[in-house]
Tab-separated table of C-alpha atoms in Angstrom:
chain	number	residue	atom	x	y	z
D	12	MET	CA	3.064	-5.416	-2.048
D	13	ASN	CA	2.160	-5.735	1.635
D	14	ALA	CA	-1.404	-5.683	2.959
D	15	LEU	CA	-1.385	-2.007	3.969
D	16	ALA	CA	-0.033	-0.788	0.612
D	17	ALA	CA	-2.588	-2.928	-1.244
D	18	THR	CA	-5.487	-1.710	0.903
D	19	ASN	CA	-4.440	1.930	0.469
D	20	ARG	CA	-4.127	1.360	-3.289
D	21	ASN	CA	-7.651	-0.046	-3.523
D	22	PHE	CA	-9.106	2.769	-1.438
D	23	ARG	CA	-7.365	5.451	-3.519
D	24	LYS	CA	-8.781	3.929	-6.715
D	25	ALA	CA	-12.274	3.894	-5.189
D	26	ALA	CA	-11.870	7.478	-3.946
D	27	ARG	CA	-11.033	8.624	-7.473
D	28	ILE	CA	-14.061	6.806	-8.865
D	29	LEU	CA	-16.286	8.478	-6.249
D	30	GLY	CA	-14.619	11.867	-6.639
D	31	LEU	CA	-13.892	12.185	-2.904
D	32	ASP	CA	-12.214	15.363	-1.740
D	33	SER	CA	-8.431	14.843	-1.588
D	34	LYS	CA	-8.233	16.047	2.027
D	35	LEU	CA	-10.934	13.594	3.035
D	36	GLU	CA	-9.148	10.806	1.162
D	37	LYS	CA	-5.896	11.582	2.941
D	38	SER	CA	-7.521	11.633	6.358
D	39	LEU	CA	-9.059	8.202	5.788
D	40	LEU	CA	-5.644	6.711	5.067
D	41	ILE	CA	-4.563	7.676	8.601
D	42	PRO	CA	-6.027	5.728	11.554
D	43	PHE	CA	-7.941	7.505	14.303
D	44	ARG	CA	-5.633	5.918	16.887
D	45	GLU	CA	-2.800	3.363	17.006
D	46	VAL	CA	-1.691	1.648	20.191
D	47	LYS	CA	1.362	-0.574	20.669
D	48	VAL	CA	1.793	-2.241	24.046
D	49	GLU	CA	4.285	-4.541	25.755
D	50	CYS	CA	2.797	-7.638	27.371
D	51	THR	CA	5.105	-9.482	29.775
D	52	ILE	CA	3.842	-12.644	31.447
D	53	PRO	CA	5.296	-15.433	33.566
D	54	LYS	CA	5.355	-18.775	31.755
D	55	ASP	CA	4.355	-21.974	33.481
D	56	ASP	CA	8.032	-22.767	34.126
D	57	GLY	CA	8.514	-19.448	35.970
D	58	THR	CA	10.468	-17.631	33.231
D	59	LEU	CA	9.298	-14.262	31.924
D	60	VAL	CA	8.457	-13.673	28.265
D	61	SER	CA	7.411	-10.469	26.495
D	62	TYR	CA	5.110	-10.019	23.509
D	63	VAL	CA	4.050	-6.957	21.511
D	64	GLY	CA	0.354	-6.213	21.135
D	65	PHE	CA	-1.430	-3.777	18.847
D	66	ARG	CA	-4.839	-2.121	18.640
D	67	VAL	CA	-5.504	0.124	15.669
D	68	GLN	CA	-8.734	2.121	15.616
D	69	HIS	CA	-9.268	3.323	12.075
D	70	ASP	CA	-12.517	5.284	12.036
D	71	ASN	CA	-15.593	5.894	14.205
D	72	ALA	CA	-17.688	8.078	11.914
D	73	ARG	CA	-20.460	5.471	11.489
D	74	GLY	CA	-20.479	4.143	15.050
D	75	PRO	CA	-18.294	2.241	17.556
D	76	MET	CA	-15.152	0.765	16.052
D	77	LYS	CA	-15.281	-2.992	15.495
D	78	GLY	CA	-12.674	-5.597	14.707
D	79	GLY	CA	-11.093	-8.832	15.814
D	80	ILE	CA	-8.031	-9.624	17.884
D	81	ARG	CA	-5.655	-12.157	16.358
D	82	TYR	CA	-2.803	-14.158	17.872
D	83	HIS	CA	-0.260	-15.069	15.219
D	84	PRO	CA	3.535	-14.833	14.851
D	85	GLU	CA	3.232	-12.637	11.742
D	86	VAL	CA	1.153	-9.958	13.455
D	87	ASP	CA	2.749	-6.561	12.870
D	88	HIS	CA	1.823	-2.910	12.679
D	89	ASP	CA	1.190	-2.749	8.918
D	90	GLU	CA	-0.994	-5.855	8.882
D	91	ILE	CA	-3.170	-4.648	11.780
D	92	ASN	CA	-3.392	-1.182	10.220
D	93	ALA	CA	-4.578	-2.650	6.901
D	94	LEU	CA	-7.120	-4.939	8.561
D	95	ALA	CA	-8.510	-2.062	10.645
D	96	GLN	CA	-9.055	-0.026	7.491
D	97	LEU	CA	-10.699	-2.998	5.781
D	98	MET	CA	-13.095	-3.257	8.730
D	99	THR	CA	-14.223	0.331	8.138
D	100	TRP	CA	-15.189	-0.533	4.569
D	101	LYS	CA	-16.545	-3.965	5.467
D	102	THR	CA	-19.004	-2.599	8.024
D	103	ALA	CA	-20.064	0.087	5.564
D	104	VAL	CA	-20.608	-2.506	2.802
D	105	ALA	CA	-22.714	-4.605	5.188
D	106	ASP	CA	-24.550	-1.420	6.238
D	107	ILE	CA	-24.100	-1.953	9.957
D	108	PRO	CA	-23.431	1.033	12.269
D	109	TYR	CA	-19.769	0.453	13.044
D	110	GLY	CA	-16.360	1.816	12.154
D	111	GLY	CA	-13.202	-0.240	11.761
D	112	ALA	CA	-10.581	-1.494	14.203
D	113	LYS	CA	-8.232	-4.459	14.573
D	114	GLY	CA	-5.886	-5.844	17.182
D	115	GLY	CA	-3.395	-8.591	17.677
D	116	ILE	CA	-0.421	-10.008	19.527
D	117	GLY	CA	2.660	-11.409	17.814
D	118	CYS	CA	2.832	-14.893	19.325
D	119	LYS	CA	2.463	-18.589	18.526
D	120	PRO	CA	-0.729	-19.550	20.373
D	121	ASN	CA	-0.164	-23.277	19.800
D	122	ASP	CA	3.104	-23.021	21.743
D	123	LEU	CA	1.365	-21.524	24.791
D	124	SER	CA	-0.581	-23.392	27.455
D	125	ILE	CA	-4.154	-22.437	28.298
D	126	SER	CA	-3.005	-20.673	31.472
D	127	GLU	CA	-0.308	-18.773	29.544
D	128	LEU	CA	-2.848	-17.676	26.927
D	129	GLU	CA	-5.153	-16.497	29.692
D	130	ARG	CA	-2.396	-14.473	31.371
D	131	LEU	CA	-1.388	-12.935	28.035
D	132	THR	CA	-4.983	-12.006	27.201
D	133	ARG	CA	-5.597	-10.460	30.599
D	134	VAL	CA	-2.385	-8.400	30.475
D	135	PHE	CA	-3.260	-7.170	26.977
D	136	THR	CA	-6.755	-6.211	28.207
D	137	GLN	CA	-5.248	-4.307	31.135
D	138	LYS	CA	-3.176	-2.280	28.662
D	139	ILE	CA	-6.113	-1.335	26.372
D	140	HIS	CA	-9.200	-1.404	28.651
D	141	ASP	CA	-9.470	2.381	28.772
D	142	LEU	CA	-9.394	2.589	24.938
D	143	ILE	CA	-12.156	0.068	24.204
D	144	GLY	CA	-15.794	0.282	25.276
D	145	ILE	CA	-19.370	-0.697	24.411
D	146	GLN	CA	-19.882	2.548	22.481
D	147	THR	CA	-16.217	3.033	21.566
D	148	ASP	CA	-14.479	-0.100	20.293
D	149	VAL	CA	-15.820	-3.668	20.494
D	150	PRO	CA	-13.305	-6.521	19.944
D	151	ALA	CA	-14.122	-9.988	18.576
D	152	PRO	CA	-12.263	-13.258	17.853
D	153	ASP	CA	-9.954	-13.605	14.874
D	154	MET	CA	-7.160	-15.924	13.816
D	155	GLY	CA	-5.714	-17.735	16.835
D	156	THR	CA	-8.406	-16.526	19.242
D	157	ASN	CA	-11.856	-17.845	20.105
D	158	ALA	CA	-14.847	-17.563	22.434
D	159	GLN	CA	-12.678	-18.388	25.461
D	160	THR	CA	-10.345	-15.495	24.609
D	161	MET	CA	-13.343	-13.170	24.511
D	162	ALA	CA	-14.516	-14.510	27.892
D	163	TRP	CA	-11.150	-13.591	29.428
D	164	ILE	CA	-11.326	-10.093	27.901
D	165	LEU	CA	-14.890	-9.630	29.177
D	166	ASP	CA	-13.929	-10.733	32.684
D	167	GLU	CA	-10.796	-8.566	32.839
D	168	TYR	CA	-12.566	-5.515	31.375
D	169	SER	CA	-15.416	-5.944	33.875
D	170	LYS	CA	-12.945	-5.659	36.767
D	171	PHE	CA	-12.373	-2.049	35.726
D	172	HIS	CA	-15.777	-1.062	34.340
D	173	GLY	CA	-18.375	-3.384	35.867
D	174	HIS	CA	-20.174	-6.243	34.129
D	175	SER	CA	-20.215	-5.329	30.425
D	176	PRO	CA	-21.287	-8.247	28.194
D	177	ALA	CA	-21.456	-6.018	25.094
D	178	ILE	CA	-17.739	-5.159	25.308
D	179	VAL	CA	-16.853	-8.156	23.110
D	180	THR	CA	-18.690	-10.320	20.621
D	181	GLY	CA	-18.054	-13.938	19.700
D	182	LYS	CA	-18.087	-14.902	23.389
D	183	PRO	CA	-19.590	-18.074	24.903
D	184	ILE	CA	-23.389	-18.361	24.803
D	185	ASP	CA	-23.544	-18.550	28.621
D	186	LEU	CA	-21.887	-15.128	28.869
D	187	GLY	CA	-24.220	-13.438	26.385
D	188	GLY	CA	-22.887	-14.751	23.094
D	189	SER	CA	-25.251	-15.053	20.158
D	190	LEU	CA	-26.565	-18.288	18.765
D	191	GLY	CA	-25.202	-18.697	15.239
D	192	ARG	CA	-22.097	-16.562	15.828
D	193	ASP	CA	-19.647	-19.463	15.617
D	194	ALA	CA	-20.843	-20.336	12.102
D	195	ALA	CA	-21.521	-16.766	11.005
D	196	THR	CA	-18.464	-16.005	8.849
D	197	GLY	CA	-18.614	-19.361	7.064
D	198	ARG	CA	-22.387	-19.114	6.653
D	199	GLY	CA	-22.029	-15.587	5.315
D	200	VAL	CA	-19.451	-16.856	2.802
D	201	VAL	CA	-22.006	-19.398	1.564
D	202	TYR	CA	-24.783	-16.785	1.312
D	203	ALA	CA	-22.395	-14.521	-0.614
D	204	THR	CA	-21.434	-17.403	-2.901
D	205	GLU	CA	-25.095	-18.188	-3.593
D	206	ALA	CA	-25.778	-14.552	-4.479
D	207	LEU	CA	-22.823	-14.396	-6.880
D	208	LEU	CA	-23.565	-17.729	-8.546
D	209	ALA	CA	-27.235	-16.812	-9.015
D	210	GLU	CA	-26.072	-13.704	-10.874
D	211	HIS	CA	-24.275	-16.062	-13.300
D	212	GLY	CA	-27.137	-18.543	-13.548
D	213	LYS	CA	-25.340	-21.182	-11.490
D	214	ASN	CA	-26.039	-23.146	-8.304
D	215	ILE	CA	-23.832	-24.554	-5.543
D	216	LYS	CA	-25.106	-28.106	-6.115
D	217	ASP	CA	-23.763	-28.154	-9.672
D	218	LEU	CA	-20.192	-27.031	-8.914
D	219	THR	CA	-16.899	-28.235	-7.430
D	220	PHE	CA	-15.095	-26.393	-4.623
D	221	ALA	CA	-11.529	-26.219	-3.266
D	222	ILE	CA	-11.134	-24.696	0.195
D	223	GLN	CA	-7.806	-23.462	1.543
D	224	GLY	CA	-7.959	-23.299	5.330
D	225	PHE	CA	-10.006	-25.632	7.522
D	226	GLY	CA	-10.316	-23.587	10.677
D	227	ASN	CA	-13.593	-22.074	11.817
D	228	VAL	CA	-14.440	-20.299	8.551
D	229	GLY	CA	-13.263	-22.970	6.130
D	230	ALA	CA	-14.815	-25.828	8.085
D	231	TRP	CA	-18.216	-24.155	8.316
D	232	ALA	CA	-18.136	-23.107	4.653
D	233	ALA	CA	-17.241	-26.674	3.611
D	234	LYS	CA	-19.941	-28.172	5.847
D	235	LEU	CA	-22.678	-25.871	4.547
D	236	ILE	CA	-21.627	-26.242	0.896
D	237	HIS	CA	-21.644	-30.028	1.328
D	238	GLU	CA	-25.129	-29.863	2.869
D	239	LYS	CA	-26.364	-27.834	-0.109
D	240	GLY	CA	-25.125	-30.494	-2.541
D	241	GLY	CA	-21.881	-28.816	-3.590
D	242	LYS	CA	-18.886	-31.087	-4.207
D	243	VAL	CA	-15.922	-30.108	-2.018
D	244	ILE	CA	-13.070	-31.880	-3.820
D	245	ALA	CA	-10.016	-30.486	-1.983
D	246	VAL	CA	-9.303	-29.046	1.461
D	247	SER	CA	-6.090	-27.919	3.156
D	248	ASP	CA	-4.840	-26.467	6.430
D	249	ILE	CA	-1.480	-26.159	8.204
D	250	THR	CA	-1.409	-29.938	8.813
D	251	GLY	CA	-1.710	-30.915	5.144
D	252	ALA	CA	-4.236	-31.350	2.341
D	253	VAL	CA	-6.640	-33.995	1.063
D	254	LYS	CA	-8.535	-34.392	-2.184
D	255	ASN	CA	-11.239	-36.566	-3.701
D	256	PRO	CA	-12.493	-35.884	-7.247
D	257	ASN	CA	-15.859	-37.406	-6.299
D	258	GLY	CA	-16.232	-35.084	-3.331
D	259	LEU	CA	-15.028	-35.335	0.269
D	260	ASP	CA	-17.409	-36.461	3.014
D	261	ILE	CA	-17.121	-33.259	5.048
D	262	ALA	CA	-18.876	-34.578	8.158
D	263	ALA	CA	-16.464	-37.543	8.265
D	264	LEU	CA	-13.493	-35.238	7.608
D	265	LEU	CA	-14.522	-32.964	10.488
D	266	ASN	CA	-14.764	-35.966	12.797
D	267	HIS	CA	-11.340	-37.167	11.619
D	268	LYS	CA	-9.724	-33.805	12.281
D	269	GLU	CA	-11.328	-33.519	15.714
D	270	ALA	CA	-10.042	-36.978	16.616
D	271	THR	CA	-6.524	-36.676	15.175
D	272	GLY	CA	-5.899	-32.933	14.945
D	273	LYS	CA	-4.937	-33.176	11.286
D	274	LEU	CA	-6.355	-33.669	7.782
D	275	ILE	CA	-3.897	-36.244	6.467
D	276	ASP	CA	-4.552	-39.981	6.909
D	277	PHE	CA	-8.231	-39.397	6.188
D	278	ILE	CA	-9.485	-42.602	4.566
D	279	GLY	CA	-12.010	-40.774	2.402
D	280	GLY	CA	-9.431	-38.833	0.396
D	281	ASP	CA	-5.928	-38.821	-1.039
D	282	VAL	CA	-3.064	-36.750	0.343
D	283	MET	CA	-2.010	-33.819	-1.848
D	284	ASN	CA	0.600	-31.082	-1.635
D	285	SER	CA	-0.887	-28.121	0.247
D	286	ASP	CA	0.740	-25.693	-2.182
D	287	GLU	CA	-1.169	-27.289	-5.053
D	288	LEU	CA	-4.619	-26.659	-3.611
D	289	LEU	CA	-4.823	-23.087	-4.891
D	290	THR	CA	-4.142	-24.258	-8.451
D	291	HIS	CA	-6.265	-27.405	-8.210
D	292	GLU	CA	-8.887	-27.946	-10.926
D	293	CYS	CA	-12.229	-26.684	-9.548
D	294	ASP	CA	-15.095	-24.322	-10.302
D	295	VAL	CA	-14.880	-22.271	-7.104
D	296	LEU	CA	-11.781	-21.557	-5.003
D	297	ILE	CA	-12.324	-20.317	-1.437
D	298	PRO	CA	-9.162	-19.108	0.361
D	299	CYS	CA	-9.933	-19.031	4.092
D	300	ALA	CA	-6.459	-18.694	5.605
D	301	LEU	CA	-3.764	-15.985	5.495
D	302	GLY	CA	-3.514	-12.966	3.222
D	303	GLY	CA	-1.412	-12.746	0.079
D	304	VAL	CA	-1.736	-16.414	-0.915
D	305	LEU	CA	-2.791	-15.521	-4.466
D	306	ASN	CA	0.111	-13.651	-6.043
D	307	ARG	CA	1.828	-13.066	-9.359
D	308	GLU	CA	3.763	-16.344	-8.998
D	309	ASN	CA	0.663	-18.559	-8.971
D	310	ALA	CA	-2.084	-16.397	-10.503
D	311	ASP	CA	-1.472	-17.698	-14.035
D	312	HIS	CA	-1.965	-21.252	-12.791
D	313	ILE	CA	-5.308	-20.711	-11.050
D	314	LYS	CA	-7.940	-22.884	-12.720
D	315	ALA	CA	-11.028	-21.816	-10.749
D	316	LYS	CA	-13.660	-19.723	-12.506
D	317	PHE	CA	-14.781	-18.037	-9.277
D	318	ILE	CA	-12.764	-16.975	-6.214
D	319	ILE	CA	-14.590	-16.229	-2.954
D	320	GLU	CA	-12.297	-14.306	-0.593
D	321	ALA	CA	-13.190	-15.745	2.812
D	322	ALA	CA	-9.758	-14.702	4.137
D	323	ASN	CA	-8.719	-11.076	4.554
D	324	HIS	CA	-6.659	-9.803	1.602
D	325	PRO	CA	-5.868	-13.212	0.061
D	326	THR	CA	-5.286	-11.716	-3.419
D	327	ASP	CA	-2.479	-9.220	-3.961
D	328	PRO	CA	-2.950	-6.472	-6.590
D	329	GLN	CA	-0.694	-8.117	-9.201
D	330	ALA	CA	-2.653	-11.363	-8.954
D	331	ASP	CA	-5.884	-9.380	-9.067
D	332	GLU	CA	-4.925	-7.910	-12.440
D	333	ILE	CA	-3.781	-11.251	-13.876
D	334	LEU	CA	-6.909	-13.082	-12.734
D	335	THR	CA	-9.227	-10.344	-13.984
D	336	LYS	CA	-7.615	-10.529	-17.436
D	337	LYS	CA	-8.168	-14.301	-17.373
D	338	GLY	CA	-11.874	-13.709	-16.747
D	339	VAL	CA	-11.857	-15.090	-13.192
D	340	VAL	CA	-14.652	-13.571	-11.087
D	341	ILE	CA	-13.381	-12.517	-7.628
D	342	LEU	CA	-15.823	-11.813	-4.812
D	343	PRO	CA	-13.850	-9.440	-2.533
D	344	ASP	CA	-13.148	-10.015	1.135
D	345	ILE	CA	-14.833	-6.866	2.437
D	346	TYR	CA	-18.116	-8.331	1.266
D	347	ALA	CA	-17.546	-12.097	1.161
D	348	ASN	CA	-16.458	-12.530	4.789
D	349	ALA	CA	-18.736	-9.870	6.314
D	350	GLY	CA	-21.001	-12.502	7.893
D	351	GLY	CA	-18.922	-12.590	11.071
D	352	VAL	CA	-19.083	-8.874	11.828
D	353	THR	CA	-22.770	-8.792	10.839
D	354	VAL	CA	-23.696	-11.417	13.442
D	355	SER	CA	-21.332	-9.698	15.892
D	356	TYR	CA	-23.542	-6.658	15.401
D	357	PHE	CA	-26.596	-8.812	16.148
D	358	GLU	CA	-24.884	-10.077	19.328
D	359	TRP	CA	-24.034	-6.525	20.425
D	360	VAL	CA	-27.662	-5.473	19.863
D	361	GLN	CA	-28.924	-8.469	21.857
D	362	ASN	CA	-26.578	-7.628	24.759
D	363	ILE	CA	-27.653	-3.996	24.844
D	364	GLN	CA	-31.342	-4.924	24.693
D	365	GLY	CA	-30.963	-7.835	27.109
D	366	PHE	CA	-33.071	-9.927	24.742
D	367	MET	CA	-31.604	-12.962	22.987
D	368	TRP	CA	-32.659	-14.160	19.537
D	369	GLU	CA	-33.366	-17.668	18.340
D	370	GLU	CA	-30.731	-19.066	15.944
D	371	GLU	CA	-33.271	-19.187	13.123
D	372	LYS	CA	-33.763	-15.421	13.416
D	373	VAL	CA	-29.998	-14.811	13.455
D	374	ASN	CA	-29.495	-16.828	10.264
D	375	MET	CA	-32.512	-15.263	8.563
D	376	GLU	CA	-31.301	-11.733	9.327
D	377	LEU	CA	-27.777	-12.620	8.187
D	378	LYS	CA	-29.048	-13.847	4.828
D	379	LYS	CA	-31.118	-10.665	4.470
D	380	TYR	CA	-28.083	-8.439	5.131
D	381	MET	CA	-25.747	-10.425	2.845
D	382	THR	CA	-28.266	-10.491	-0.005
D	383	LYS	CA	-29.016	-6.782	0.271
D	384	ALA	CA	-25.309	-5.927	0.379
D	385	PHE	CA	-24.660	-7.957	-2.776
D	386	HIS	CA	-27.382	-6.123	-4.693
D	387	ASN	CA	-25.997	-2.781	-3.481
D	388	LEU	CA	-22.506	-3.881	-4.563
D	389	LYS	CA	-23.741	-4.865	-8.028
D	390	ASN	CA	-25.512	-1.531	-8.388
D	391	MET	CA	-22.222	0.267	-7.691
D	392	CYS	CA	-20.477	-1.914	-10.294
D	393	GLN	CA	-23.084	-0.939	-12.873
D	394	SER	CA	-23.053	2.748	-11.909
D	395	HIS	CA	-19.259	3.050	-12.123
D	396	ASN	CA	-18.524	0.334	-14.706
D	397	CYS	CA	-16.079	-1.425	-12.388
D	398	ASN	CA	-15.317	-4.917	-11.120
D	399	LEU	CA	-16.627	-6.409	-7.875
D	400	ARG	CA	-13.634	-5.301	-5.780
D	401	MET	CA	-13.972	-1.669	-6.819
D	402	GLY	CA	-17.743	-2.033	-6.498
D	403	ALA	CA	-17.277	-3.080	-2.862
D	404	PHE	CA	-14.775	-0.318	-2.061
D	405	THR	CA	-16.906	2.352	-3.739
D	406	LEU	CA	-19.983	1.026	-1.909
D	407	GLY	CA	-18.109	1.221	1.396
D	408	GLY	CA	-16.818	4.707	0.633
D	409	ASN	CA	-20.231	5.864	-0.534
D	410	GLU	CA	-22.006	4.540	2.580
D	411	TRP	CA	-19.371	6.191	4.784
D	412	ASN	CA	-19.777	9.475	2.916
D	413	ARG	CA	-23.577	9.350	3.149
D	414	SER	CA	-23.378	8.775	6.910
D	415	ILE	CA	-21.128	11.795	7.287
D	416	TYR	CA	-23.429	14.041	5.329
D	417	ARG	CA	-26.519	12.772	7.173
D	418	ALA	CA	-24.708	13.654	10.399
D	419	SER	CA	-23.771	17.089	9.076
D	420	ASP	CA	-27.399	17.724	8.102
D	421	ARG	CA	-28.368	17.108	11.733
D	422	GLY	CA	-25.611	19.366	13.022
D	423	GLY	CA	-23.414	18.482	15.971
D	424	ALA	CA	-19.901	17.234	16.455
D	425	VAL	CA	-19.146	16.494	12.831
D	426	VAL	CA	-19.912	20.027	11.700
D	427	ILE	CA	-17.998	21.584	14.595
D	428	ILE	CA	-14.845	19.594	13.884
D	429	ALA	CA	-15.158	20.101	10.148
D	430	ASN	CA	-15.206	23.855	10.784
D	431	VAL	CA	-12.107	23.657	12.965
D	432	PHE	CA	-10.240	21.324	10.623
D	433	PRO	CA	-11.468	22.074	7.086
D	434	GLY	CA	-11.798	19.001	4.924
D	435	SER	CA	-11.906	16.564	7.873
D	436	TRP	CA	-15.039	14.783	9.075
D	437	ARG	CA	-13.355	12.600	11.687
D	438	PHE	CA	-14.910	12.676	15.137
């Protein structure tokens, strides 16, 4: 089952639990807007190459649409559509005033030079600049993109609309980025993990962790878990995997990867097969890479007692059912990795106010939001007698629904459109 089918399946189940009107349910399965653009750039050798870019804007009922832009060869319409929908529910779960969006370009960023990446980013921005905006749709980094990518988007957008630092988040500090944003998703994963473990009477310092993916999110999660006394016993990325039953020295591993560009040959651990990391013996498994890595082929072999979904859609529905029957507790992605978009919201607020926060305040507010969201999620689980994934989807749907009805109580655009198109609250 692909990401879009799985996301739609989860939302339909949550809609039935909440008793949402069928017309409203149907409208929320259809994005507000989908854009597909052709991006042709000259390569450094003078040849021309074309790429396909996407921006899907799912819903704007709770505020400006928000979502990352990823550069990856597997980017396609269905994946971006699914991730945009997940962003709608993620922002609602975190209770921040955004809707959902997502974008991407099907390319191999590691095969492109810095100047080629810049040209590609600027051409993509030229194609979508009139569809994004500070109060419309605010992009952010995702897989294969970073603060530099956001700087190029900001600069290109500003050519058309004037200096607009709030048009993107996750940008360099010197251009209005927020302190703490780089670590935000990984830090949010750790706060979410602490909240879940506390519910089960456990603590990070007493458990072992396996982390799949050692990019921004995985590296920060590993670093923070290590600092809190947790034992990270296995780590993998696209270059390989390393393990140490006594715990890896994460600071040394980070230095090794920065120096060599890979995990293997690290003297503080043994090489292992990357495919075996997901089934490695551990207390907590944290997938931080691509979606669909936990499936019906490997679900029976998972040994972790807890799974923290730091990646988007790492567990397909068949694996979800198998793992649930095994008693594995899964903390769903639309809550677990919401730290990034939460601090993106803080950055957007700082840009609009023109007043920057200290990093301590950013981290304190992030912990407050993640802790509150977990308690709200648990309350939904108890109210509807459902697991954490359905608790998160019903929480997202409920918060979205409440926002709509608060808007309708005030009158205005929502009511007007609902009268023109019965059953629809999109605006």
